[in-house]
GROMACS .gro file of C-alpha atoms in nm:
model
  188
    1MET     CA    1   6.008 -10.932  15.357
    2LYS     CA    2   5.686 -10.744  15.292
    3HIS     CA    3   5.873 -10.429  15.302
    4ARG     CA    4   6.161 -10.527  15.069
    5TYR     CA    5   5.875 -10.598  14.801
    6LYS     CA    6   5.740 -10.272  14.878
    7TRP     CA    7   6.073 -10.072  14.786
    8LEU     CA    8   6.133 -10.279  14.476
    9ARG     CA    9   5.779 -10.215  14.354
   10ILE     CA   10   5.848  -9.834  14.424
   11LEU     CA   11   6.179  -9.849  14.256
   12ALA     CA   12   6.037 -10.046  13.945
   13ALA     CA   13   5.740  -9.767  13.930
   14LEU     CA   14   6.026  -9.492  13.946
   15VAL     CA   15   6.230  -9.685  13.653
   16VAL     CA   16   5.883  -9.704  13.462
   17MET     CA   17   5.805  -9.328  13.505
   18THR     CA   18   6.165  -9.235  13.422
   19VAL     CA   19   6.153  -9.429  13.089
   20PHE     CA   20   5.824  -9.310  13.011
   21ALA     CA   21   5.948  -8.930  13.053
   22ALA     CA   22   6.250  -8.994  12.869
   23GLY     CA   23   6.035  -9.129  12.583
   24ILE     CA   24   5.806  -8.814  12.602
   25MET     CA   25   6.102  -8.584  12.590
   26ALA     CA   26   6.242  -8.776  12.302
   27TYR     CA   27   5.963  -8.751  12.094
   28LEU     CA   28   5.901  -8.367  12.175
   29ILE     CA   29   6.268  -8.295  12.071
   30TRP     CA   30   6.240  -8.514  11.749
   31ASN     CA   31   5.914  -8.348  11.619
   32GLY     CA   32   6.056  -8.008  11.695
   33GLN     CA   33   5.816  -7.931  12.018
   34ILE     CA   34   6.106  -7.860  12.229
   35LEU     CA   35   6.409  -7.679  12.064
   36LEU     CA   36   6.721  -7.750  12.258
   37ASN     CA   37   6.925  -7.443  12.073
   38ASN     CA   38   6.667  -7.202  12.095
   39PRO     CA   39   6.798  -6.849  12.229
   40SER     CA   40   6.576  -6.644  12.419
   41LYS     CA   41   6.316  -6.413  12.214
   42THR     CA   42   6.358  -6.152  12.435
   43ARG     CA   43   6.706  -6.133  12.438
   44TYR     CA   44   6.747  -6.205  12.053
   45PRO     CA   45   6.435  -6.064  11.897
   46VAL     CA   46   6.579  -6.089  11.554
   47ARG     CA   47   6.673  -6.434  11.486
   48GLY     CA   48   6.790  -6.609  11.180
   49VAL     CA   49   6.950  -6.903  11.052
   50ASP     CA   50   7.266  -6.971  10.794
   51VAL     CA   51   7.250  -7.251  10.564
   52SER     CA   52   7.502  -7.464  10.344
   53HIS     CA   53   7.490  -7.789  10.169
   54TYR     CA   54   7.565  -7.927  10.507
   55GLN     CA   55   7.222  -7.903  10.592
   56GLY     CA   56   7.110  -8.103  10.278
   57GLU     CA   57   6.744  -8.047  10.116
   58ILE     CA   58   6.586  -7.781  10.276
   59ASP     CA   59   6.167  -7.728  10.288
   60TRP     CA   60   6.192  -7.357  10.245
   61LYS     CA   61   5.819  -7.310  10.295
   62VAL     CA   62   5.847  -7.507  10.631
   63LEU     CA   63   6.150  -7.297  10.718
   64GLY     CA   64   5.963  -6.989  10.657
   65ARG     CA   65   5.689  -7.080  10.922
   66GLN     CA   66   5.941  -7.105  11.168
   67ASP     CA   67   6.014  -6.842  11.448
   68ILE     CA   68   6.307  -6.649  11.245
   69ASP     CA   69   6.327  -6.377  11.044
   70PHE     CA   70   6.610  -6.409  10.779
   71ALA     CA   71   6.824  -6.681  10.629
   72TYR     CA   72   7.200  -6.642  10.494
   73ILE     CA   73   7.281  -6.868  10.211
   74LYS     CA   74   7.644  -7.000  10.162
   75ALA     CA   75   7.747  -6.870   9.831
   76THR     CA   76   8.131  -6.920   9.797
   77GLU     CA   77   8.431  -7.001   9.983
   78GLY     CA   78   8.782  -6.923   9.914
   79SER     CA   79   8.868  -6.794   9.575
   80SER     CA   80   8.711  -7.064   9.376
   81HIS     CA   81   8.450  -7.280   9.556
   82VAL     CA   82   8.097  -7.233   9.516
   83ASP     CA   83   7.869  -7.440   9.770
   84GLU     CA   84   7.697  -7.708   9.573
   85LYS     CA   85   7.358  -7.633   9.711
   86PHE     CA   86   7.373  -7.227   9.644
   87SER     CA   87   7.167  -7.228   9.328
   88GLN     CA   88   6.905  -7.442   9.456
   89ASN     CA   89   6.901  -7.285   9.790
   90TRP     CA   90   6.914  -6.909   9.653
   91SER     CA   91   6.596  -6.990   9.418
   92GLU     CA   92   6.404  -7.194   9.668
   93SER     CA   93   6.433  -6.939   9.949
   94ALA     CA   94   6.217  -6.701   9.771
   95LEU     CA   95   5.925  -6.965   9.875
   96SER     CA   96   6.016  -6.891  10.262
   97GLY     CA   97   5.900  -6.525  10.291
   98LEU     CA   98   6.227  -6.453  10.489
   99ALA     CA   99   6.474  -6.177  10.419
  100VAL     CA  100   6.754  -6.353  10.246
  101GLY     CA  101   7.108  -6.296  10.194
  102ALA     CA  102   7.439  -6.464  10.063
  103TYR     CA  103   7.746  -6.524  10.243
  104HIS     CA  104   8.094  -6.608  10.152
  105PHE     CA  105   8.331  -6.837  10.384
  106PHE     CA  106   8.653  -6.654  10.420
  107SER     CA  107   8.965  -6.860  10.358
  108PHE     CA  108   9.276  -6.777  10.523
  109ASP     CA  109   9.465  -6.933  10.230
  110SER     CA  110   9.348  -6.693   9.943
  111SER     CA  111   9.388  -6.346   9.896
  112GLY     CA  112   9.104  -6.097   9.998
  113LYS     CA  113   9.097  -5.963   9.633
  114ASP     CA  114   9.059  -6.307   9.471
  115GLN     CA  115   8.766  -6.396   9.724
  116LEU     CA  116   8.610  -6.073   9.661
  117ALA     CA  117   8.614  -6.119   9.274
  118HIS     CA  118   8.479  -6.483   9.312
  119PHE     CA  119   8.222  -6.376   9.557
  120ILE     CA  120   8.100  -6.099   9.319
  121GLN     CA  121   8.080  -6.319   9.029
  122CYS     CA  122   7.868  -6.563   9.205
  123LEU     CA  123   7.643  -6.322   9.382
  124PRO     CA  124   7.319  -6.310   9.222
  125ASP     CA  125   7.082  -5.987   9.238
  126ARG     CA  126   6.760  -6.007   9.413
  127GLU     CA  127   6.531  -5.720   9.517
  128GLY     CA  128   6.542  -5.644   9.875
  129MET     CA  129   6.811  -5.903   9.964
  130LEU     CA  130   7.040  -5.889  10.290
  131PRO     CA  131   7.366  -5.713  10.269
  132PRO     CA  132   7.661  -5.944  10.187
  133ALA     CA  133   7.794  -6.136  10.476
  134VAL     CA  134   8.149  -6.266  10.550
  135ASP     CA  135   8.181  -6.585  10.764
  136VAL     CA  136   8.517  -6.598  10.941
  137GLU     CA  137   8.587  -6.911  11.154
  138PHE     CA  138   8.898  -7.139  11.213
  139TYR     CA  139   8.905  -7.442  11.007
  140GLY     CA  140   9.126  -7.739  10.964
  141ASP     CA  141   9.473  -7.681  11.169
  142LYS     CA  142   9.389  -7.290  11.194
  143ALA     CA  143   9.263  -7.314  11.541
  144ALA     CA  144   9.589  -7.496  11.662
  145ASN     CA  145   9.806  -7.270  11.427
  146PRO     CA  146   9.619  -6.957  11.380
  147PRO     CA  147   9.756  -6.724  11.094
  148ASN     CA  148   9.907  -6.394  11.153
  149PRO     CA  149   9.654  -6.144  11.283
  150ALA     CA  150   9.785  -5.857  11.064
  151ASP     CA  151   9.773  -6.068  10.742
  152VAL     CA  152   9.410  -6.153  10.841
  153GLU     CA  153   9.323  -5.811  10.872
  154GLN     CA  154   9.440  -5.706  10.559
  155GLU     CA  155   9.293  -5.983  10.367
  156LEU     CA  156   8.959  -5.959  10.552
  157GLY     CA  157   8.988  -5.583  10.505
  158THR     CA  158   9.032  -5.619  10.127
  159LEU     CA  159   8.723  -5.873  10.104
  160ALA     CA  160   8.482  -5.704  10.367
  161GLY     CA  161   8.583  -5.339  10.302
  162ARG     CA  162   8.510  -5.367   9.930
  163THR     CA  163   8.216  -5.611   9.944
  164GLY     CA  164   7.988  -5.340  10.071
  165SER     CA  165   8.090  -5.044   9.820
  166THR     CA  166   8.155  -5.282   9.537
  167VAL     CA  167   7.817  -5.498   9.563
  168ARG     CA  168   7.561  -5.315   9.779
  169ASP     CA  169   7.528  -5.199  10.133
  170GLY     CA  170   7.784  -5.250  10.411
  171PRO     CA  171   7.865  -5.616  10.449
  172CYS     CA  172   7.766  -5.813  10.781
  173ASN     CA  173   8.021  -6.040  10.939
  174LEU     CA  174   7.951  -6.372  11.108
  175CYS     CA  175   8.256  -6.410  11.279
  176HIS     CA  176   8.289  -6.688  11.580
  177ARG     CA  177   8.430  -6.546  11.905
  178GLY     CA  178   8.790  -6.523  11.910
  179ILE     CA  179   8.876  -6.526  11.577
  180LEU     CA  180   8.919  -6.147  11.545
  181GLU     CA  181   9.025  -6.048  11.925
  182PRO     CA  182   9.392  -6.041  11.826
  183VAL     CA  183   9.331  -5.809  11.539
  184HIS     CA  184   9.079  -5.576  11.721
  185PRO     CA  185   9.048  -5.679  12.090
  186ARG     CA  186   8.797  -5.391  12.158
  187LYS     CA  187   8.580  -5.418  11.844
  188VAL     CA  188   8.497  -5.773  11.884
   0.00000   0.00000   0.00000
């Protein structure tokens, strides 16, 4: 009988320690002491973030103190949409001390020419800003029903190929794995 109680006490102690450890881990994660999505600084010495209205209010002074070097801010999408937080994020990002640039979210449903005109119209000038970027990723049903790769190449080429020569230095592409592989399998 004593042996049985001994095992119950050991089991209860293990449960208490596990709950305590889980509580400490949750606290450390919640307060940013442990970052679950934090790649190796050795493998990726230059790191940054991209932000849009999805992140809500951003404290740019706090973001500037994080272990990152740059931020890209979503400016536009397609041929007519402007991110609702772009103007606020763009002006407040100057407080961060980070290198900052703007990006355009590529739409498979608008021409590259129209997207380029819209992006250029909305892109403010700032001394030392990063080159403009184009974010290419599947949305809606595009993963299940991908667009024709040749059409994507043509429209993205019109947008990204002229973005650099029309706006500033060459463009930077933020592309999710698998998007351009059918177009340029060896370049992605």
